[in-house]
Coordinates of C-alpha atoms in Angstrom, one line a residue:
X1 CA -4.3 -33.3 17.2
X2 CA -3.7 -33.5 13.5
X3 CA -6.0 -32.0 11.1
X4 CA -7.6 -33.1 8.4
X5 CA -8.1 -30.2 6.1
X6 CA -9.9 -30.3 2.7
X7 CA -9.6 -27.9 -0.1
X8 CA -12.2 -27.3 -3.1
X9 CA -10.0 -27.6 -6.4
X10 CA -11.7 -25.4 -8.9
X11 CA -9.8 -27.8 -11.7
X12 CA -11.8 -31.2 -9.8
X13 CA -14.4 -29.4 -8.9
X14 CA -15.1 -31.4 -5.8
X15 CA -13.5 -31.2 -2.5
X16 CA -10.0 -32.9 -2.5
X17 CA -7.7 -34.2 1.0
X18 CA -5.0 -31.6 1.4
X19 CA -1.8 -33.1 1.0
X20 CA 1.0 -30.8 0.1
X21 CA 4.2 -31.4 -2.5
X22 CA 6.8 -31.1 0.5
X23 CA 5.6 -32.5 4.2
X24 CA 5.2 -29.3 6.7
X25 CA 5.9 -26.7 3.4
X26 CA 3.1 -24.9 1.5
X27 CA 3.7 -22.8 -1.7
X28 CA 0.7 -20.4 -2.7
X29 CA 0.9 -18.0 -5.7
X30 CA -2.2 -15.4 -6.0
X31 CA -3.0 -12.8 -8.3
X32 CA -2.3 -9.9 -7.4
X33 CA -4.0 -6.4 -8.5
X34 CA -2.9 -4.4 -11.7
X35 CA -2.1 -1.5 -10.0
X36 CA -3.6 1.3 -12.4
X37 CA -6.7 2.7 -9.7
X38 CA -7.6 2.2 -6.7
X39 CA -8.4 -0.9 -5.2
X40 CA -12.0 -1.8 -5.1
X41 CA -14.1 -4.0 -2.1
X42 CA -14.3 -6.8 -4.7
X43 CA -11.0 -7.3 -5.1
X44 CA -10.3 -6.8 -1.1
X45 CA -12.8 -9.8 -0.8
X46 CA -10.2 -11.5 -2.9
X47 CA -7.2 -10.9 -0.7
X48 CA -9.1 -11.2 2.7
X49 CA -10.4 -14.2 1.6
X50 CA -6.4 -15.5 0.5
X51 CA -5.0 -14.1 3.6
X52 CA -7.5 -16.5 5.6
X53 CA -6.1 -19.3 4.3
X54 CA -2.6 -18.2 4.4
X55 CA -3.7 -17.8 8.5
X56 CA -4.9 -21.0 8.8
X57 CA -2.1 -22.9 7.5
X58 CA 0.5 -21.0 9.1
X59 CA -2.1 -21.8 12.3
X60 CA -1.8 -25.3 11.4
X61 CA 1.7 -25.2 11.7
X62 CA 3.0 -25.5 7.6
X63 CA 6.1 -23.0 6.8
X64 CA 3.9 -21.2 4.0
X65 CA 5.7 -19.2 1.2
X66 CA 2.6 -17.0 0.4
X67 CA 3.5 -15.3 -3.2
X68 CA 1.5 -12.2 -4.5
X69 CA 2.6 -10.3 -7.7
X70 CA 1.6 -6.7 -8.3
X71 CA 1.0 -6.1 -12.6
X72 CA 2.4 -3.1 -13.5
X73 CA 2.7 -3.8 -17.2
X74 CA 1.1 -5.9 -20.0
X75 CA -3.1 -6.0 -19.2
X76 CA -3.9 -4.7 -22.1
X77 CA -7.9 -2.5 -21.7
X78 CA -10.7 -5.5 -21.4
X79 CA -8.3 -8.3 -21.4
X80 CA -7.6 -8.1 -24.6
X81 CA -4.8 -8.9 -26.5
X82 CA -4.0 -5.5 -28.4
X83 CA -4.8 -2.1 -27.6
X84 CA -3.8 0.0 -24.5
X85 CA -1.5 -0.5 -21.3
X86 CA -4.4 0.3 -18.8
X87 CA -1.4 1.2 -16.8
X88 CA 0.1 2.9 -19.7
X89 CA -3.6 4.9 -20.7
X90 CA -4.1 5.9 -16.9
X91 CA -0.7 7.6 -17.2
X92 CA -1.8 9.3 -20.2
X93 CA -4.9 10.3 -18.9
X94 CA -3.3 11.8 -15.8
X95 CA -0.2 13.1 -17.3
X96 CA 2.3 11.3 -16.3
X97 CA 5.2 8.8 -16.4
X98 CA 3.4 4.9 -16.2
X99 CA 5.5 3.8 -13.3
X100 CA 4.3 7.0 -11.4
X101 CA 0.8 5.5 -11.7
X102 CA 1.9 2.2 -10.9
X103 CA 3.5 3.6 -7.7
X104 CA 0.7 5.6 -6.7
X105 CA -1.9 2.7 -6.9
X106 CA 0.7 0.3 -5.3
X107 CA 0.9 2.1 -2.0
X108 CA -3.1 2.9 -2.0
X109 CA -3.1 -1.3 -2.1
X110 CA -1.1 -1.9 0.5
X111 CA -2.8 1.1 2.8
X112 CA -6.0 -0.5 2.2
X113 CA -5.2 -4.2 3.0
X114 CA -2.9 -3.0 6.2
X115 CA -6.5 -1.6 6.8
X116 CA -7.8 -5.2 7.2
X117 CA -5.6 -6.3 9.2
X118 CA -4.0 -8.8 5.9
X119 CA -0.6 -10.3 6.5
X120 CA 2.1 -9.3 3.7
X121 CA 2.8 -12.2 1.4
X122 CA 6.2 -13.6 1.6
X123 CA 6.9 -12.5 -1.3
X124 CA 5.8 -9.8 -3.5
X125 CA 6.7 -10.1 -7.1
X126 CA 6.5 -6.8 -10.0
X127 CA 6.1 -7.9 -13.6
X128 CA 8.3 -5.1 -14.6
X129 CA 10.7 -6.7 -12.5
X130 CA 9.9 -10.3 -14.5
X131 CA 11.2 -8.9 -17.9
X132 CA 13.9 -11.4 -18.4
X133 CA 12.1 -14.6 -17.1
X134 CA 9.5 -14.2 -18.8
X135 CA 11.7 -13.9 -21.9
X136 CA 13.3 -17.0 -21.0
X137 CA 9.8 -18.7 -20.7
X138 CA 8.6 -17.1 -24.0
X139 CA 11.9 -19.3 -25.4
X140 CA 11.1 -22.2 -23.7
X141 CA 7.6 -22.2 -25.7
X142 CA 8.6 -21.5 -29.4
X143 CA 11.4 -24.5 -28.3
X144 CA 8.9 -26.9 -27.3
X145 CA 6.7 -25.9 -30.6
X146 CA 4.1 -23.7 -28.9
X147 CA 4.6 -20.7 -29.7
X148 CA 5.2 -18.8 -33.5
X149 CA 6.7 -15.1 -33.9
X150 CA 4.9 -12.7 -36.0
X151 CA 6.2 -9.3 -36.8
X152 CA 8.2 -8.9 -33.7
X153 CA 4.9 -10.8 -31.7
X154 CA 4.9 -13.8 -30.4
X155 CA 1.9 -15.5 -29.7
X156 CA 0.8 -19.0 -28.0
X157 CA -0.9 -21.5 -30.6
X158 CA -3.1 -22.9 -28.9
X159 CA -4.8 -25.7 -31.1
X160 CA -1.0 -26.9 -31.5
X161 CA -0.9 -27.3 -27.7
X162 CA -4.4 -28.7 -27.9
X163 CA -3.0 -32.2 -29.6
X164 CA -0.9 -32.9 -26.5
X165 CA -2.7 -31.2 -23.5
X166 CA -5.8 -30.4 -22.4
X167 CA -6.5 -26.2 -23.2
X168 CA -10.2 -25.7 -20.9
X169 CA -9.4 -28.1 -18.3
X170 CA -9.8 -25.5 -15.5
X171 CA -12.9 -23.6 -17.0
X172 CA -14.4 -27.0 -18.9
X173 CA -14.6 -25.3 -22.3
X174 CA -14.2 -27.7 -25.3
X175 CA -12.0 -26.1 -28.2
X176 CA -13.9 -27.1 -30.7
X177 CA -17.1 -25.0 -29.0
X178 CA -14.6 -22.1 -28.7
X179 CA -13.3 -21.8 -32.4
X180 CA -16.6 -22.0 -33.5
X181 CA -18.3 -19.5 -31.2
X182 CA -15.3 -17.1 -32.0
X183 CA -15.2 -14.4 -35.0
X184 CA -13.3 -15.2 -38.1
X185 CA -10.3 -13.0 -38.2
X186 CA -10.5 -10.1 -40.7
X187 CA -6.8 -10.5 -42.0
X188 CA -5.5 -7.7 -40.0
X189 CA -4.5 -10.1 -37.0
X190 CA -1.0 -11.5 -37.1
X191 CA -2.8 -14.6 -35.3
X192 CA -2.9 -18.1 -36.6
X193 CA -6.4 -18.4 -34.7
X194 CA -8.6 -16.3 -32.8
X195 CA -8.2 -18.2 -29.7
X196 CA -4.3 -17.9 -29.9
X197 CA -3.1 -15.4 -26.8
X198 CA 0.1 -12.6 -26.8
X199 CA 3.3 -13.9 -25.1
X200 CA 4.9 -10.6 -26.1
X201 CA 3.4 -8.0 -28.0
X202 CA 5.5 -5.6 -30.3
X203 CA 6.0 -2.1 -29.1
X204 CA 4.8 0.4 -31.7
X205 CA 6.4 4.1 -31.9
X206 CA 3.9 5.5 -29.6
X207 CA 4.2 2.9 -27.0
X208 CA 5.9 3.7 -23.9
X209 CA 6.6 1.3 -22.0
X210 CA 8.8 -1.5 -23.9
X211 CA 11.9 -3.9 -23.3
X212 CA 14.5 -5.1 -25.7
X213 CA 13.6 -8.9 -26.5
X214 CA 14.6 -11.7 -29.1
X215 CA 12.0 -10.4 -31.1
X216 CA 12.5 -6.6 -31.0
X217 CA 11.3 -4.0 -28.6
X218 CA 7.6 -4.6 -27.3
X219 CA 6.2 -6.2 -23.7
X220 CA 5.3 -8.9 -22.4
X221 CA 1.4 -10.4 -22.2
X222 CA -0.7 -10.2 -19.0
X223 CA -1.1 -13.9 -18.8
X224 CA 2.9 -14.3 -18.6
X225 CA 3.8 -12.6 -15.6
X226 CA 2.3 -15.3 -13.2
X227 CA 3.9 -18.2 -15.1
X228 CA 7.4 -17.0 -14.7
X229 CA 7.5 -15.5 -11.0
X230 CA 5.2 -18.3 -9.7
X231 CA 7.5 -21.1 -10.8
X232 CA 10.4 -18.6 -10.4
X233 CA 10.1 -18.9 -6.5
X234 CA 7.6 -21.4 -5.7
X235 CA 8.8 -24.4 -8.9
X236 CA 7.6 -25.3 -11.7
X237 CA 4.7 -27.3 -9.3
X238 CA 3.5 -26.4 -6.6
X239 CA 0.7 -26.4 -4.1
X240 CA -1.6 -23.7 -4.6
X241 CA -3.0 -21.1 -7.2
X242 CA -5.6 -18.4 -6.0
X243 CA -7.4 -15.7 -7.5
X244 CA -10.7 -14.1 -8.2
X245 CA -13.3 -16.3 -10.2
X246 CA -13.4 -13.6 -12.9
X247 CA -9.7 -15.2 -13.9
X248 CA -10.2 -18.4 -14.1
X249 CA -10.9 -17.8 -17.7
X250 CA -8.9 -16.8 -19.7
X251 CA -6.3 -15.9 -17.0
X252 CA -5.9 -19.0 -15.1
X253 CA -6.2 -21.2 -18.6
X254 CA -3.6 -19.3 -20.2
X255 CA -1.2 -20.0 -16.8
X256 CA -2.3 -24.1 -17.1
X257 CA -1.3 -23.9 -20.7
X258 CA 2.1 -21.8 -20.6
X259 CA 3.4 -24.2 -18.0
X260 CA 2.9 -27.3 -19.7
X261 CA 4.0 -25.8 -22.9
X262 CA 7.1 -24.7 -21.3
X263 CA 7.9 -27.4 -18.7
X264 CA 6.0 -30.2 -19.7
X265 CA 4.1 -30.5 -16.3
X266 CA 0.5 -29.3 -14.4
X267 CA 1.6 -26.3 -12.5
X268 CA -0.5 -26.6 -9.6
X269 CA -2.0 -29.1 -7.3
X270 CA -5.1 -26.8 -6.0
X271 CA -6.9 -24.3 -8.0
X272 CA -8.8 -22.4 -5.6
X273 CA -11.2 -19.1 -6.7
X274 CA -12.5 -16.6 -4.7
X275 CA -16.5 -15.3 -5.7
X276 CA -17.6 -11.9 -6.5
X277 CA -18.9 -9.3 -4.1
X278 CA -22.3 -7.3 -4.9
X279 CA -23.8 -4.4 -4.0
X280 CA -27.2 -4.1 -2.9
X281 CA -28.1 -6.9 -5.3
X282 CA -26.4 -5.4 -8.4
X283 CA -22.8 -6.3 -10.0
X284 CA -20.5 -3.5 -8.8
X285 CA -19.7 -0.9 -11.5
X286 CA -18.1 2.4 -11.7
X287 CA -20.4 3.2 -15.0
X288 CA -23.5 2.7 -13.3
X289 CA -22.1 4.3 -9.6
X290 CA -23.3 1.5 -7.7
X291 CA -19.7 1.1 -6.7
X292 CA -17.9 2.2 -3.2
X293 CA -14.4 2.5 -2.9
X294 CA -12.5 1.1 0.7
X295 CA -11.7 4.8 1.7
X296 CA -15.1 5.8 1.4
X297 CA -16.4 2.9 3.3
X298 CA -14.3 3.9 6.4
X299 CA -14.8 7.7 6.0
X300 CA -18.8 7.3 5.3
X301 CA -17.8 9.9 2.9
X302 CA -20.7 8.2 0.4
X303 CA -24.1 7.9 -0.8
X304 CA -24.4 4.7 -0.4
X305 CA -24.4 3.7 2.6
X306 CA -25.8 5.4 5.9
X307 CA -22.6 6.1 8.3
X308 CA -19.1 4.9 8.1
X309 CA -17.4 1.5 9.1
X310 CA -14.7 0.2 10.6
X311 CA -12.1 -1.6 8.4
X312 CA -12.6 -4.3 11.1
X313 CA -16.2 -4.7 11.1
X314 CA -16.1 -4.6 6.9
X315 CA -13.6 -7.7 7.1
X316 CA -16.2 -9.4 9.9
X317 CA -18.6 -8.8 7.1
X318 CA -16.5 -10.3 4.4
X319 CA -15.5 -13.6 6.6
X320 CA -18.8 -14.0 7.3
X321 CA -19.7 -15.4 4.0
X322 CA -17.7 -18.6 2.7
X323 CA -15.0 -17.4 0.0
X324 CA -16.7 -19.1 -3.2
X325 CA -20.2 -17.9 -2.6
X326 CA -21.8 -14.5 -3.6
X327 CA -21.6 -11.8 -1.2
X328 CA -24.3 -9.3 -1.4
X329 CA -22.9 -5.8 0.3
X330 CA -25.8 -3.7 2.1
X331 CA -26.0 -0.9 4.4
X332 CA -28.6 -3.2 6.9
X333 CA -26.6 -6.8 6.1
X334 CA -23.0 -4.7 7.3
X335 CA -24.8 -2.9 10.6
X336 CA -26.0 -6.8 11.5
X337 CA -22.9 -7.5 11.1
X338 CA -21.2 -4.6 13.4
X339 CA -23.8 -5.5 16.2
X340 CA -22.4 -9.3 16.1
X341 CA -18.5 -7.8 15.6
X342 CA -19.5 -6.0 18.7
X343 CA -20.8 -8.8 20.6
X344 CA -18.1 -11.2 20.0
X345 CA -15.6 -8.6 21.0
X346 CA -17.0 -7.9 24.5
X347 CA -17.4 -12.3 24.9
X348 CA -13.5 -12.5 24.6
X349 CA -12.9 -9.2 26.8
X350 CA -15.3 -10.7 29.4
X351 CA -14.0 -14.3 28.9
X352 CA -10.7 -13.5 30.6
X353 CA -12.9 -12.3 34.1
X354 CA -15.2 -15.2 33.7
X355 CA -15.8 -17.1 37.9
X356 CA -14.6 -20.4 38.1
X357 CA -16.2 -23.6 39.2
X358 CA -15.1 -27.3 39.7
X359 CA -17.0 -28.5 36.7
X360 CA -18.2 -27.1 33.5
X361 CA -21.6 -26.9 31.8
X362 CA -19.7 -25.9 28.2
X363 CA -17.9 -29.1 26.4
X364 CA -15.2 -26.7 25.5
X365 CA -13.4 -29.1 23.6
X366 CA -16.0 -30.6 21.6
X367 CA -16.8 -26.6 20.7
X368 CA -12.9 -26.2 19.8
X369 CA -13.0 -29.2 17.4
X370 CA -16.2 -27.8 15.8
X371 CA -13.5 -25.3 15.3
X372 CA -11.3 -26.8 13.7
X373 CA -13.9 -29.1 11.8
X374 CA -15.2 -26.2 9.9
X375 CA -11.5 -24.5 8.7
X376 CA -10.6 -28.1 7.5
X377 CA -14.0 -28.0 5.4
X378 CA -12.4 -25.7 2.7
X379 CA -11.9 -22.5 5.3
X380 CA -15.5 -22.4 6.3
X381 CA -15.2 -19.0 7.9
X382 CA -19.3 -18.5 8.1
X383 CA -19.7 -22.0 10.2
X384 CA -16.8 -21.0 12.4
X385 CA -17.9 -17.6 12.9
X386 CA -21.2 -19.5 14.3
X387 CA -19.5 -22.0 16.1
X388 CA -17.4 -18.8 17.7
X389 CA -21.0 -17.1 18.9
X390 CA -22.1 -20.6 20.5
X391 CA -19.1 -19.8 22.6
X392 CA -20.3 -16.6 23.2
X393 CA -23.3 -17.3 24.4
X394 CA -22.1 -19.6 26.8
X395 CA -19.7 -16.7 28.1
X396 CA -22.7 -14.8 28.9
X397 CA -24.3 -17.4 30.7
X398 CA -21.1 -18.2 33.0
X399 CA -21.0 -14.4 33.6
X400 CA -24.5 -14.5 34.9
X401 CA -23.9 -17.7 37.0
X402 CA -26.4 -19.8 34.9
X403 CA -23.7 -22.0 33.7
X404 CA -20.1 -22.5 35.3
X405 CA -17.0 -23.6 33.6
X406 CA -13.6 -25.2 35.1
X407 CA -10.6 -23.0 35.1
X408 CA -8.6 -25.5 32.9
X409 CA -11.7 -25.0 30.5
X410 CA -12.1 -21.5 30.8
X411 CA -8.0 -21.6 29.7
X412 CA -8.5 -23.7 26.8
X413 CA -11.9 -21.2 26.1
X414 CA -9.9 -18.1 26.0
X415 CA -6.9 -19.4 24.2
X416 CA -8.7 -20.6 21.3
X417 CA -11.2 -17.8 20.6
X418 CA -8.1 -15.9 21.0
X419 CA -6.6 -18.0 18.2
X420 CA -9.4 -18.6 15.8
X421 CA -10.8 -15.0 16.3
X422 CA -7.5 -12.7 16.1
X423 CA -4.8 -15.2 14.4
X424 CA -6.8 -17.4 12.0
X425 CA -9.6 -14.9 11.0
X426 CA -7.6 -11.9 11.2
X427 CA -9.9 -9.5 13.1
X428 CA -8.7 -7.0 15.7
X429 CA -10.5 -5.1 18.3
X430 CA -11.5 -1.7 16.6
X431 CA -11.3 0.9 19.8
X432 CA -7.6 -1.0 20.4
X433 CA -6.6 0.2 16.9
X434 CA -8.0 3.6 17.0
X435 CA -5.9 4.3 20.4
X436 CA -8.5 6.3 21.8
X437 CA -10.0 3.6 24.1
X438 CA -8.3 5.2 27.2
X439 CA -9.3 8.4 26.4
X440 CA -13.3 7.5 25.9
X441 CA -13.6 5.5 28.9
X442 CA -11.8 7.8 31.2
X443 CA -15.1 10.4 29.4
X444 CA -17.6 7.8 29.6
X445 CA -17.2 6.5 33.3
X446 CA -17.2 10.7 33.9
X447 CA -20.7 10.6 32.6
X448 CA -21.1 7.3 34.2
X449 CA -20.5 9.4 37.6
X450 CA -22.8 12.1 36.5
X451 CA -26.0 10.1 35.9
X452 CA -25.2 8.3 39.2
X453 CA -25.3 11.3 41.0
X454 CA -28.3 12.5 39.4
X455 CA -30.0 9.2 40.3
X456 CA -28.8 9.7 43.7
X457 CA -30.3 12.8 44.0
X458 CA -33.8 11.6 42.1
X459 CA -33.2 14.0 39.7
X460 CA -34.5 11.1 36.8
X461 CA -34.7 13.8 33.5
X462 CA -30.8 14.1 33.7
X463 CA -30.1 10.7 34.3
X464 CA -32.1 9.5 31.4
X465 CA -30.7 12.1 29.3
X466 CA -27.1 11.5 29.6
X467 CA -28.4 7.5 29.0
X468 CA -29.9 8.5 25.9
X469 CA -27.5 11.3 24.7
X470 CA -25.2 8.1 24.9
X471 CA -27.1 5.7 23.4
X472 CA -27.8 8.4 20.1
X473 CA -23.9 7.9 19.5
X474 CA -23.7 4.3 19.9
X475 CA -22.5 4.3 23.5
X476 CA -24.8 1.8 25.6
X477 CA -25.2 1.4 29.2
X478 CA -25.5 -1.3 31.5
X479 CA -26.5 -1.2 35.0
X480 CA -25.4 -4.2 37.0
X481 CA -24.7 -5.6 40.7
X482 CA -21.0 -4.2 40.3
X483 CA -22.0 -1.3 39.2
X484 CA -22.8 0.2 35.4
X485 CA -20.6 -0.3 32.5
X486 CA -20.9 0.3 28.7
X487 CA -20.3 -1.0 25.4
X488 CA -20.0 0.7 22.2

């Protein structure tokens, strides 16, 4: 059955059909991370969040090229357009060479989202290794009249590209608002206005990290980088542009306004933004130390929170709240949410040894296009996730013989919780990674043995203690007709 999937465009702001620039093919270019610390939850939101929809699409059945750059030069300290490398301070701060730092922070990136369980984009872009596209685009601009070289800088002018496009069409800021809300500039600024942006900023004597150019040594701006390698390997327009909603200004702006300066079109059909992730109720901040790192989150090496998690349990958490709301991070909202990750884990084990009937009680397919209804509605993870726990409960009413289902249903049951729960959301059973399943069951049903005797023998004390010694360690118990079994 075709789909009908809709997409929230951040530049409409309204829901919009999805209807992609080549039938069957879907380009998607997201901001990657600057690579000068480690990664932080927030931006993991960001990239779970991204990888869901690259699931879903490829689920779907669209060939998706799935673009995500790594910036490793050029974001200057607070955004700004002059000042420090943050890349090029953190290497001065830790004593050595920049691209050491970039590496370092790289691989931490990419151990943290293999964490998760996140697909590797199809292609993975380095600005460093943009240098002469981004020249080329920088060209393209002073061509078309956009952009003016000062002093071996170029910058972009923006109330020149203001007369022929549209600069705050993605963030809905009126120029006009913007000049006057913006400092004068104190003559020191090789700037035509305030609001103008770096293409390429000079490299002074102290500078290390610096190409030859046009204009003289220097590097390129952090807004660049994503103009030339997205319409390097996706066009100059194509389907969609993600990121964090801390970039859609300036960031994303600065990308609208380079393409059209430099190719004369939109760049992208959807703008889509990912919201920020708080914890316990606060903005996340290193400064203040209300701030947890991935690592420490599976390690429970922390103050913040009460024990450690699983990587999958954290991304359970995550997908349980849609991508463009607020996500409020807590030590009692992410245990809810390990008892639920729990729950629907042992529903899809137990849905494979479910009794057959000859009819069913459970409209399976009605449930599976609830399914589907709620991906199409902008990647509604939350309503499928609920819509995945009705299924659940109707697992563990077929297991106790209070419903029944058909075996063609119970196929169609186990084949798309299967799909929705592992493909399209991207979760994995935690005990299967860890690779010590075997090993704990083989212990557990010893126990198991253990309190059986004990019971056999009436000797209650030890049988409640090894049931309680158990359940202390998150081990639980259930005594049934076939026997007792246990869940973690």
């Amino acid at each position: 059955m075709k789909q009908n999937l809709k997409i929230y465009n951040s530049i409409s702001g309204k829901k919009e059909d999805f209807t992609p620039i080549h039938t069957g093919k879907v380009g998607m270019y997201v901001c990657g991370p600057t690579v000068y610390n480690f990664v932080h939850l927030g931006n993991c939101r960001t990239f779970i969040s991204f990888d869901l929809v690259f699931r879903y699409l490829k689920h779907l059945g669209f060939q998706v090229r799935y673009v995500r750059n790594i910036t490793d030069v050029g974001h200057i300290v607070d955004d700004a357009d002059a000042g420090e490398d943050k890349i090029a301070q953190k290497a001065r701060l830790e004593q050595i060479e920049p691209m050491e730092v970039a590496q370092k922070y790289t691989v931490n990136f990419h151990q943290i989202l293999k964490q998760f369980n996140n697909l590797e984009p199809s292609i993975e872009p380095t600005a460093t290794g943009h240098i002469i596209e981004q020249i080329q685009v920088i060209q393209k601009i002073i061509d078309n009249g956009y952009g003016y070289e000062v002093n071996g800088s170029v910058y972009f002018d923006i109330e020149k590209f203001d007369q022929t496009y549209d600069y705050g069409v993605l963030s809905g800021r009126n120029i006009e608002d913007m000049i006057a809300n913006t400092r004068e500039l104190d003559g020191q600024s090789d700037k035509r206005n305030p609001l103008d942006f770096a293409l390429w900023k000079k490299a002074e004597a102290e500078h290390i990290m610096r190409w030859p150019s046009p204009w003289g040594d220097g590097f390129p701006g952090w807004h660049l980088e994503c103009t030339a390698m997205s319409t390097k390997y996706l066009g100059d327009h194509f389907d969609i542009h993600g990121g964090g909603m801390d970039l859609k200004f300036p960031h994303h702006e600065c990308e609208i306004a380079q393409n059209e300066a430099s190719c004369g079109n939109t760049p992208v059909n959807y703008w889509m933004h990912a919201n920020m992730l708080t914890l316990n109720g606060k903005k996340m901040s290193k400064s203040t130390g209300n701030n947890i790192l991935p690592q420490e989150l599976f390690s429970g090496e922390n103050t913040i929170l009460s024990k450690a998690y699983h990587p999958a349990v954290v991304r359970f958490f995550i997908l349980q709240a849609h991508y463009r709301s607020i996500l409020d991070f807590s030590d009692d909202a992410i245990q809810a949410s390990e008892k639920g990750f729990q729950r629907l884990m042992d529903a899809i084990e137990n849905a494979a040894n479910l009794p057959v009937s000859s009819h069913s009680n459970f409209n399976v397919q009605q449930w599976k296009q609830k399914c589907y209804d709620a991906m199409n509605d902008d990647f509604n993870s939350p309503i499928l996730i609920a819509h995945l726990f009705d299924a659940v409960k109707a697992i563990n009413l077929i297991q106790d013989s209070k419903e029944s289902i058909t075996q063609n249903d119970k196929e169609v049951l186990t084949a798309t919780l299967n799909a929705f729960v592992f493909d399209v959301l991207g979760l994995f059973n935690e005990d299967a990674i860890s690779g010590n399943n075997d090993k704990l069951e083989d212990v557990v049903n010893i126990l198991i043995n253990m309190r059986n005797e004990a019971r056999a023998n009436k000797n209650f004390a030890q049988s409640d203690l090894i049931r309680n010694q158990l359940a202390a360690i998150g081990i639980e118990l259930k005594d049934g007709k076939e026997g007792t079994t246990f869940t973690l």
